XYZ file of C-alpha atoms in Angstrom:
626
model
C 0.000 0.000 0.000
C 1.114 3.525 -0.789
C -0.208 6.467 1.183
C 0.228 10.203 0.654
C -0.885 12.160 3.743
C -1.541 15.890 3.378
C -2.599 18.102 6.281
C -5.057 20.489 4.636
C -7.321 23.447 5.271
C -9.906 21.528 3.248
C -10.407 18.763 0.695
C -13.432 18.617 -1.582
C -14.298 16.343 -4.513
C -16.908 15.903 -7.218
C -17.551 12.669 -9.142
C -17.212 13.147 -12.918
C -17.429 9.690 -14.539
C -16.939 5.973 -14.008
C -13.304 4.802 -13.901
C -14.256 1.117 -13.518
C -16.888 -0.932 -15.324
C -18.524 -1.706 -11.971
C -17.682 1.108 -9.536
C -18.847 1.234 -5.945
C -22.626 2.003 -5.842
C -23.209 5.497 -4.435
C -26.090 7.864 -3.770
C -26.526 11.347 -5.262
C -25.307 12.808 -1.979
C -22.045 10.866 -2.203
C -21.198 12.390 -5.607
C -19.826 15.448 -3.823
C -18.030 15.864 -0.516
C -15.962 18.297 1.528
C -14.155 18.247 4.867
C -12.252 21.087 6.533
C -9.232 21.088 8.864
C -8.491 17.604 7.623
C -5.754 15.037 7.218
C -6.226 13.933 3.589
C -5.037 10.344 3.078
C -4.571 9.373 -0.580
C -4.317 5.579 -0.832
C -3.279 3.044 -3.486
C -4.018 -0.540 -2.465
C -1.420 -2.769 -4.146
C -1.333 -6.335 -5.414
C 1.017 -7.400 -2.614
C -1.645 -6.302 -0.076
C -3.889 -9.142 -1.264
C -1.719 -11.607 0.706
C -2.884 -10.177 4.044
C -5.455 -7.361 3.738
C -6.279 -7.281 7.460
C -2.637 -6.712 8.433
C -2.358 -3.924 5.858
C -5.498 -2.263 7.261
C -4.123 -2.417 10.806
C -0.736 -0.979 9.787
C -2.376 1.764 7.713
C -4.670 2.813 10.549
C -1.721 2.977 12.952
C 0.276 5.157 10.522
C -2.697 7.483 9.992
C -3.267 7.750 13.764
C 0.406 8.563 14.282
C 0.451 11.338 11.662
C -2.919 12.714 12.823
C -1.594 13.012 16.379
C 1.512 14.863 15.141
C -0.495 17.417 13.148
C -3.368 17.455 15.704
C -6.027 16.492 13.133
C -9.407 15.143 14.216
C -10.852 14.890 10.701
C -9.586 12.263 8.229
C -10.488 12.020 4.541
C -9.782 8.587 3.018
C -9.279 9.123 -0.726
C -8.714 6.254 -3.227
C -5.824 7.310 -5.488
C -4.597 4.727 -7.997
C -1.813 6.995 -9.331
C 0.570 6.209 -6.451
C 1.339 2.713 -7.791
C 1.530 0.700 -11.000
C 0.918 -2.602 -9.147
C -2.729 -2.214 -8.084
C -4.795 -4.777 -6.179
C -8.019 -6.225 -7.567
C -10.861 -3.687 -7.265
C -12.892 -5.797 -4.811
C -9.903 -6.222 -2.477
C -9.024 -2.526 -2.698
C -12.573 -1.424 -1.870
C -12.762 -3.796 1.100
C -9.441 -2.477 2.464
C -10.602 1.147 2.109
C -13.917 0.396 3.830
C -12.167 -1.285 6.747
C -9.724 1.620 7.137
C -12.698 3.990 7.245
C -14.497 1.861 9.857
C -11.487 1.410 12.130
C -10.599 5.121 12.057
C -14.165 5.924 13.035
C -13.880 3.435 15.911
C -10.733 5.292 17.005
C -12.801 8.483 17.416
C -11.952 10.305 14.159
C -14.492 12.148 12.055
C -14.015 10.229 8.778
C -15.150 10.764 5.209
C -14.267 8.463 2.313
C -14.385 9.392 -1.367
C -16.172 6.805 -3.555
C -14.128 4.078 -5.221
C -14.021 3.437 -8.980
C -14.750 6.939 -10.290
C -12.924 9.802 -11.962
C -13.178 12.714 -9.537
C -12.223 16.365 -9.623
C -10.817 17.531 -6.305
C -9.557 20.699 -4.664
C -7.155 20.701 -1.753
C -5.427 23.408 0.272
C -2.219 22.075 1.845
C -1.178 23.843 5.054
C 2.469 23.910 3.980
C 4.250 23.263 7.296
C 7.126 20.720 7.414
C 4.839 17.826 8.429
C 2.018 18.768 6.043
C 3.094 16.341 3.289
C 4.193 12.819 4.220
C 4.283 9.500 2.402
C 4.176 5.961 3.736
C 4.693 2.500 2.221
C 3.060 -0.526 3.862
C 3.933 -4.120 2.968
C 2.509 -7.280 4.620
C 4.987 -9.160 6.798
C 7.369 -11.356 4.868
C 6.321 -9.915 1.534
C 8.407 -7.925 -0.918
C 8.006 -6.931 -4.515
C 8.721 -10.048 -6.560
C 10.370 -8.159 -9.397
C 12.977 -6.303 -7.391
C 15.732 -6.888 -4.863
C 15.169 -4.386 -2.049
C 18.339 -3.594 -0.064
C 18.208 -3.470 3.721
C 19.172 0.217 3.497
C 15.898 1.025 1.744
C 13.861 -0.930 4.284
C 15.643 0.666 7.236
C 15.560 4.154 5.708
C 11.793 4.266 6.347
C 12.420 3.562 10.045
C 15.271 6.050 10.405
C 14.477 8.965 12.722
C 15.797 12.287 11.422
C 16.085 15.572 13.299
C 15.731 18.583 11.025
C 17.296 22.013 11.516
C 18.276 25.128 9.618
C 21.899 26.246 10.052
C 22.649 29.913 9.358
C 26.023 31.218 8.106
C 26.382 32.818 11.560
C 26.394 29.338 13.122
C 22.903 29.341 14.650
C 21.217 25.918 14.592
C 17.425 26.350 14.592
C 14.705 23.664 14.571
C 12.932 23.706 11.203
C 9.499 24.563 12.593
C 10.967 27.530 14.504
C 12.929 29.054 11.629
C 11.641 32.213 9.947
C 11.683 31.388 6.219
C 10.961 34.988 5.176
C 13.228 35.679 2.198
C 14.065 31.962 1.919
C 10.985 30.605 0.158
C 12.949 28.065 -1.884
C 14.549 26.701 1.290
C 11.096 26.325 2.854
C 9.902 24.338 -0.175
C 13.015 22.169 -0.050
C 12.639 21.477 3.681
C 8.986 20.495 3.201
C 9.912 18.168 0.343
C 12.723 16.458 2.254
C 10.788 15.983 5.475
C 7.667 14.675 3.726
C 9.714 12.094 1.742
C 7.026 12.174 -0.972
C 8.738 11.521 -4.318
C 5.615 10.801 -6.378
C 5.439 12.773 -9.639
C 1.733 13.642 -9.874
C 2.137 16.343 -12.559
C 4.348 16.819 -15.583
C 7.130 19.324 -14.798
C 7.625 22.204 -17.287
C 11.011 20.975 -18.463
C 9.294 18.004 -20.154
C 7.365 20.344 -22.444
C 10.584 22.221 -23.258
C 12.681 19.116 -23.957
C 9.995 17.890 -26.375
C 9.340 21.253 -28.057
C 13.059 21.867 -28.563
C 13.536 18.318 -29.889
C 16.191 17.527 -27.289
C 14.999 14.386 -25.492
C 11.983 12.096 -25.760
C 10.472 9.061 -24.094
C 11.361 5.713 -25.660
C 8.275 3.444 -25.819
C 10.441 0.534 -26.939
C 12.418 0.474 -23.673
C 11.816 0.283 -19.944
C 10.379 3.531 -18.514
C 13.086 5.934 -17.382
C 15.305 5.110 -20.386
C 15.221 8.016 -22.845
C 16.174 8.776 -26.450
C 18.258 11.845 -27.343
C 17.807 13.732 -30.609
C 20.867 15.471 -32.149
C 20.492 18.765 -30.261
C 19.921 16.975 -26.947
C 22.853 14.659 -27.546
C 25.076 17.683 -28.237
C 24.078 19.361 -24.954
C 24.526 16.128 -23.012
C 27.892 15.447 -24.658
C 29.180 18.957 -23.916
C 28.120 18.632 -20.267
C 29.860 15.244 -20.009
C 33.042 16.707 -21.482
C 32.885 19.832 -19.301
C 32.464 17.967 -15.993
C 35.134 15.417 -16.928
C 37.634 18.169 -17.789
C 36.915 19.905 -14.461
C 37.475 16.712 -12.461
C 40.657 15.749 -14.319
C 41.933 19.314 -13.876
C 41.208 18.906 -10.141
C 43.578 15.932 -10.091
C 41.543 12.786 -10.713
C 42.712 9.841 -12.828
C 40.105 8.677 -15.349
C 39.301 4.949 -15.527
C 36.613 2.721 -17.043
C 34.886 -0.194 -15.298
C 32.175 -2.798 -16.136
C 28.462 -2.019 -15.877
C 27.451 -5.360 -14.273
C 28.692 -7.183 -11.186
C 28.295 -10.554 -9.496
C 25.604 -10.650 -6.822
C 27.572 -13.260 -4.906
C 30.824 -11.285 -4.656
C 31.146 -11.007 -0.838
C 32.081 -7.318 -0.650
C 29.537 -6.307 -3.271
C 26.731 -8.250 -1.633
C 27.329 -6.467 1.686
C 27.605 -3.050 0.032
C 24.326 -3.570 -1.848
C 22.521 -3.811 1.467
C 24.124 -0.569 2.661
C 23.160 1.516 -0.379
C 19.542 2.745 -0.683
C 18.863 1.956 -4.353
C 16.855 -0.664 -6.223
C 18.775 -2.756 -8.743
C 18.245 -4.046 -12.247
C 18.937 -7.806 -12.266
C 20.393 -9.728 -15.224
C 21.209 -13.439 -15.514
C 24.052 -15.120 -17.359
C 23.727 -18.888 -17.263
C 23.005 -19.801 -13.672
C 24.688 -16.677 -12.260
C 22.903 -13.510 -11.203
C 24.358 -10.041 -11.833
C 23.189 -6.516 -11.072
C 23.668 -3.427 -13.210
C 25.754 -0.799 -11.434
C 24.026 2.203 -9.886
C 27.305 4.143 -9.480
C 31.002 3.699 -10.257
C 31.808 2.614 -6.686
C 32.167 -1.108 -7.371
C 34.638 -0.927 -10.234
C 36.769 1.780 -8.635
C 36.825 0.021 -5.265
C 37.993 -3.221 -6.895
C 40.767 -1.328 -8.753
C 41.890 0.296 -5.485
C 41.822 -3.067 -3.695
C 44.387 -4.452 -6.167
C 46.559 -1.318 -6.176
C 49.628 -0.769 -3.970
C 49.018 2.620 -2.374
C 51.509 4.621 -0.292
C 50.706 7.522 2.014
C 52.683 9.598 -0.505
C 49.958 8.884 -3.122
C 47.205 10.331 -0.915
C 44.781 11.868 -1.474
C 44.319 9.515 -4.438
C 41.468 10.498 -6.768
C 39.884 8.208 -9.360
C 37.078 9.150 -11.760
C 34.681 7.600 -14.243
C 31.838 9.072 -16.250
C 29.331 6.207 -16.043
C 27.228 5.991 -19.144
C 25.114 4.415 -17.826
C 24.263 3.840 -14.185
C 20.986 2.070 -13.408
C 18.505 2.355 -10.549
C 15.111 0.734 -10.736
C 13.193 3.722 -9.434
C 9.476 3.341 -8.709
C 7.429 4.031 -11.826
C 5.360 6.720 -10.073
C 8.540 8.660 -9.316
C 9.862 8.755 -12.899
C 9.587 12.284 -14.235
C 11.204 13.549 -17.444
C 14.902 14.173 -16.830
C 14.510 14.596 -13.063
C 14.380 10.946 -12.056
C 15.417 8.143 -14.421
C 16.267 4.472 -14.368
C 19.285 4.871 -16.686
C 21.470 7.934 -16.189
C 24.974 9.298 -16.684
C 26.835 9.877 -13.425
C 30.232 11.588 -13.160
C 31.663 9.680 -10.189
C 34.956 10.446 -8.376
C 36.275 8.475 -5.403
C 39.112 9.832 -3.278
C 41.231 7.775 -0.880
C 42.213 9.835 2.191
C 44.529 8.709 4.963
C 42.548 10.108 7.908
C 39.582 12.280 8.873
C 41.596 15.496 8.718
C 42.647 14.857 5.127
C 39.130 13.654 4.246
C 37.533 16.819 5.625
C 40.053 18.979 3.758
C 39.146 17.158 0.530
C 35.446 17.427 1.369
C 35.687 21.219 1.564
C 37.675 21.435 -1.686
C 35.142 19.241 -3.478
C 32.307 21.349 -2.051
C 33.910 24.390 -3.726
C 34.613 22.399 -6.900
C 30.907 21.524 -7.091
C 29.942 25.196 -6.782
C 32.352 26.036 -9.607
C 31.020 23.256 -11.857
C 27.391 24.353 -11.400
C 28.318 27.998 -12.009
C 29.698 26.990 -15.416
C 26.326 25.551 -16.474
C 24.476 28.684 -15.358
C 23.395 27.585 -11.861
C 24.392 29.854 -8.960
C 23.763 29.350 -5.206
C 20.511 31.304 -5.669
C 19.290 28.444 -7.867
C 19.859 25.550 -5.459
C 19.541 24.663 -1.776
C 22.106 22.893 0.387
C 21.467 19.867 2.595
C 24.162 18.662 5.002
C 23.615 15.334 6.756
C 25.553 13.817 9.669
C 25.316 12.195 13.094
C 24.926 14.107 16.341
C 28.444 13.027 17.395
C 29.966 14.427 14.214
C 28.219 17.775 14.819
C 29.444 17.965 18.407
C 33.037 17.232 17.363
C 33.165 19.265 14.120
C 30.674 22.100 14.527
C 33.029 24.800 13.206
C 33.664 22.791 10.026
C 29.930 22.473 9.269
C 29.341 26.174 9.958
C 32.170 27.023 7.555
C 30.289 25.165 4.789
C 27.241 27.375 5.410
C 29.505 30.458 5.325
C 31.010 29.403 1.986
C 27.573 29.108 0.364
C 26.514 32.341 2.091
C 22.965 31.398 3.095
C 21.026 29.117 5.493
C 21.209 25.383 4.799
C 19.039 22.400 5.731
C 20.506 20.033 8.321
C 19.496 16.390 8.756
C 20.932 14.916 11.959
C 20.780 11.336 13.234
C 21.357 10.098 16.779
C 23.432 7.236 15.403
C 24.982 6.359 12.055
C 23.107 3.944 9.837
C 24.586 4.612 6.394
C 28.200 3.936 5.420
C 29.020 7.662 5.546
C 29.479 10.036 8.468
C 29.031 13.260 6.502
C 27.267 14.154 3.281
C 26.180 17.282 1.431
C 24.012 17.814 -1.641
C 23.132 20.839 -3.739
C 19.426 20.446 -4.522
C 17.453 22.135 -7.277
C 13.823 22.989 -6.422
C 11.704 22.972 -9.558
C 8.475 24.620 -10.684
C 6.353 21.915 -8.972
C 8.240 22.381 -5.664
C 9.967 19.008 -6.109
C 13.671 18.813 -5.286
C 16.428 16.868 -7.006
C 20.002 16.420 -5.790
C 22.740 17.665 -8.097
C 26.285 17.812 -6.655
C 27.110 15.602 -3.677
C 30.088 14.453 -1.569
C 30.148 11.778 1.182
C 32.840 10.654 3.629
C 32.681 6.835 3.675
C 34.010 5.054 6.790
C 33.070 1.452 5.927
C 33.960 0.397 2.417
C 37.755 0.471 2.584
C 37.661 -2.373 5.087
C 34.748 -4.116 3.336
C 36.609 -4.178 -0.008
C 40.102 -4.682 1.439
C 41.429 -1.285 0.324
C 44.598 -0.349 2.236
C 47.569 2.003 2.095
C 51.046 1.907 3.657
C 51.770 4.657 6.191
C 55.096 6.357 7.002
C 56.147 3.361 9.114
C 55.306 0.835 6.407
C 52.192 -0.366 8.249
C 49.094 -1.292 6.268
C 46.045 0.786 7.173
C 42.473 1.294 6.033
C 41.826 4.753 4.554
C 38.623 6.769 4.339
C 36.918 7.175 0.946
C 35.101 10.220 -0.414
C 32.308 9.714 -2.966
C 31.907 12.818 -5.138
C 29.736 13.750 -8.071
C 30.549 17.428 -8.663
C 27.482 17.954 -10.854
C 25.186 15.044 -10.107
C 23.751 13.052 -12.994
C 24.188 14.815 -16.339
C 20.471 14.378 -17.053
C 19.680 16.136 -13.753
C 21.843 19.074 -14.831
C 19.849 19.311 -18.068
C 16.636 19.143 -16.019
C 17.800 21.974 -13.742
C 18.846 24.166 -16.679
C 15.460 23.693 -18.380
C 13.445 24.166 -15.192
C 15.340 27.394 -14.441
C 14.506 28.672 -17.909
C 10.845 27.730 -17.384
C 10.861 29.865 -14.212
C 12.357 32.799 -16.122
C 9.885 32.304 -18.961
C 7.002 32.549 -16.469
C 8.412 35.932 -15.399
C 8.495 37.208 -18.981
C 12.238 36.674 -19.504
C 13.339 35.050 -22.773
C 14.668 31.548 -22.037
C 18.075 30.549 -23.391
C 20.872 28.088 -22.837
C 24.330 29.179 -21.708
C 25.960 30.191 -25.012
C 28.516 27.368 -24.949
C 25.643 24.844 -24.620
C 23.355 26.308 -27.292
C 22.977 23.665 -30.033
C 22.953 26.446 -32.632
C 24.712 29.641 -31.525
C 24.062 31.721 -34.635
C 21.420 31.530 -37.320
C 21.947 33.346 -40.609
C 18.746 34.430 -42.387
C 18.993 35.654 -45.986
C 16.116 37.998 -46.879
C 15.986 36.499 -50.391
C 17.571 33.783 -52.491
C 19.807 36.284 -54.272
C 21.841 36.828 -51.065
C 21.990 33.145 -50.079
C 25.599 33.033 -51.298
C 26.522 35.807 -48.852
C 24.634 34.026 -46.050
C 26.681 30.878 -46.752
C 29.889 32.952 -46.801
C 29.040 34.399 -43.357
C 28.174 30.923 -42.031
C 31.458 29.542 -43.368
C 33.474 32.219 -41.568
C 31.652 31.526 -38.293
C 32.066 27.781 -38.637
C 35.756 28.269 -39.271
C 35.919 30.106 -35.940
C 34.331 27.047 -34.220
C 30.929 28.643 -33.775
C 27.829 26.497 -34.338
C 25.869 28.164 -37.124
C 23.083 27.273 -39.546
C 21.305 28.983 -42.447
C 17.548 29.297 -42.889
C 17.266 28.760 -46.633
C 13.565 27.841 -46.507
C 10.918 29.689 -48.524
C 9.242 31.112 -45.382
C 8.691 34.849 -45.053
C 11.329 36.813 -43.106
C 9.076 37.367 -40.052
C 8.304 33.663 -39.833
C 12.003 32.807 -40.060
C 12.738 35.196 -37.194
C 9.885 33.759 -35.087
C 11.219 30.258 -35.766
C 14.661 31.290 -34.492
C 13.014 32.817 -31.400
C 11.174 29.576 -30.655
C 14.443 27.648 -30.935
C 16.180 30.014 -28.451
C 18.895 30.943 -30.993
C 21.221 33.407 -29.172
C 22.301 35.386 -32.260
C 20.275 35.890 -35.434
C 22.007 37.491 -38.419
C 19.750 38.933 -41.108
C 21.558 39.573 -44.409
C 20.215 41.493 -47.391
C 21.565 43.411 -50.351
C 22.991 46.240 -48.182
C 24.894 43.856 -45.914
C 26.274 41.995 -48.928
C 27.405 45.177 -50.652
C 28.956 46.671 -47.494
C 30.346 43.331 -46.217
C 28.651 43.790 -42.814
C 26.039 41.913 -40.791
C 22.912 42.941 -38.854
C 22.710 40.976 -35.595
C 19.773 40.417 -33.222
C 20.948 39.475 -29.709
C 18.533 37.313 -27.733
C 20.131 38.242 -24.402
C 19.233 41.951 -24.550
C 16.875 42.119 -27.533
C 19.061 44.647 -29.335
C 19.657 44.757 -33.088
C 23.037 46.102 -34.161
C 25.083 46.379 -37.324
C 28.652 45.140 -36.930
C 31.603 43.534 -38.617
C 31.672 39.727 -38.606
C 35.004 39.720 -36.750
C 33.451 41.697 -33.889
C 30.694 39.086 -33.475
C 33.257 36.284 -33.465
C 35.210 38.048 -30.690
C 31.988 38.616 -28.694
C 30.989 34.947 -28.870
C 34.504 33.710 -28.095
C 34.675 35.908 -24.994
C 31.606 34.085 -23.619
C 32.591 30.540 -24.614
C 36.320 30.624 -23.807
C 37.328 27.842 -21.423
C 34.328 25.649 -22.248
C 34.356 22.574 -24.501
C 33.241 22.760 -28.131
C 31.452 20.344 -30.438
C 30.451 21.039 -34.061
C 26.915 21.705 -35.244
C 24.707 18.604 -34.642
C 22.385 19.115 -37.642
C 22.728 19.923 -41.380
C 23.821 23.473 -42.211
C 20.707 24.239 -44.251
C 17.305 24.110 -42.544
C 15.757 22.777 -45.758
C 17.855 19.613 -45.338
C 16.798 19.055 -41.730
C 14.294 16.361 -40.640
C 11.587 16.966 -38.029
C 11.931 14.457 -35.203
C 8.555 15.043 -33.521
C 5.240 15.298 -35.388
């Protein structure tokens, strides 16, 4: 069973049509309903619940009672909501479970209303918006697990883990989340609510999906498993440039690039133990009678390389890096959402061997700054993302000044998640999280200090006295998954678009940087001459040689977010000049071609380059989406 619990000012519904052939019989009065000051409980009854419906009812009622007591709700609205799961129970079992939950809650003294089962309904809801206002719960009968997936112990235990949430200011003040004044920090408030609620369900399509389809960047692939996407030429160019950019930054930082396999043996002793310490669902593949899992990060391969290496204290810190195309996580289908959450993704993954906690913390801070620098290069500043820092209470007590320094570096309050004791393999972790237009958050950059896996994998180094010791290991992705970076860039542009600002990619990432538009066929030769000069200067340029009118050609360039549009006519050809429209400021200026080349180079210097991904002439270009 999946439950989404929302503490609301009110919830009201109206039946619109039958969703099932034989829906629950209802009266005219039951076709509408409303309850105020209510805990709204959206429920999907799942196939696995059929094994023991009574146990599921009891567990669900206890969870609802617990949340209701925390938010001080006396009214409960039980709302059937099939969209939380793709593995639904039979309708008769689901209805019986919902009825019993309603009855038992009423017996517990709650004022209960239940929306009818088997109908399409319109509903309105006003969420209260405090940190406990949105929570999710998963209930599974004892001894049962999803047959199609291996669920690590870390995922099971994560639901039981008790977190203490705070806001840490750059001045070093640690404030409980519900006592912090979020005035001027609206994005942080949204992020805190999202993290505390643990609701990852994607119930609406985020704006970046519309953009990625309209711009012909990325599309869903119906011939594959959900969460595996196809990339059209412009999208592949952007993704490739991002991959190259992050890799260059990490190698420049001092990492050695390696390549490792994408599948590993389930029965390898170190891997089997690590799987149960990492909260991710795996893809399983079989070869003969052996079972393998597809990697969900580059940890395994890099750890096994380090295990076989002879490492001296003089080699430390030792940094190793791989761009994993691809990593795989079998995310729940209801959580898949465009580029935000995928099952196959590209993860830049660096692992650093450090001799002790002092060296590890020094590296942690450097990689924190590296991550800020990497995101700045793709157009994301600290105003665009929120910081979460996670650690145990002991670590805070012993290293408070270090944590406060991280908040000072970012220059704004950060979200703190603290645990009484360590459960995961790391003692310290940070993430930079992008909050999108639907108030959902997604982690980008992250670094962790790992205190377990050196010993688990047999990774050692020789100290100054020649003694063999276990090091600490830092896990770092300075950008997060490349697809997530694309998601954040597009979602940021959607926010700007909503404010009336013209959306655009960073110039170095724009698939086409300049479009040349001849006003007539007689100046096409000059348009091609201009394009040739730009292409020779390593600027991505195309020519609109179609028969469309000039205004339509300009509108087309606008829709494609082209940063520079050059319109050439008889005057420009005769005078050997160009007329340029800049998207960034909306200005139209006449200039020499060399001046435009210098202007573009000044903005793209230091970033990687790839040639134009499509034919030079628009007339030769296919349309990838109908």
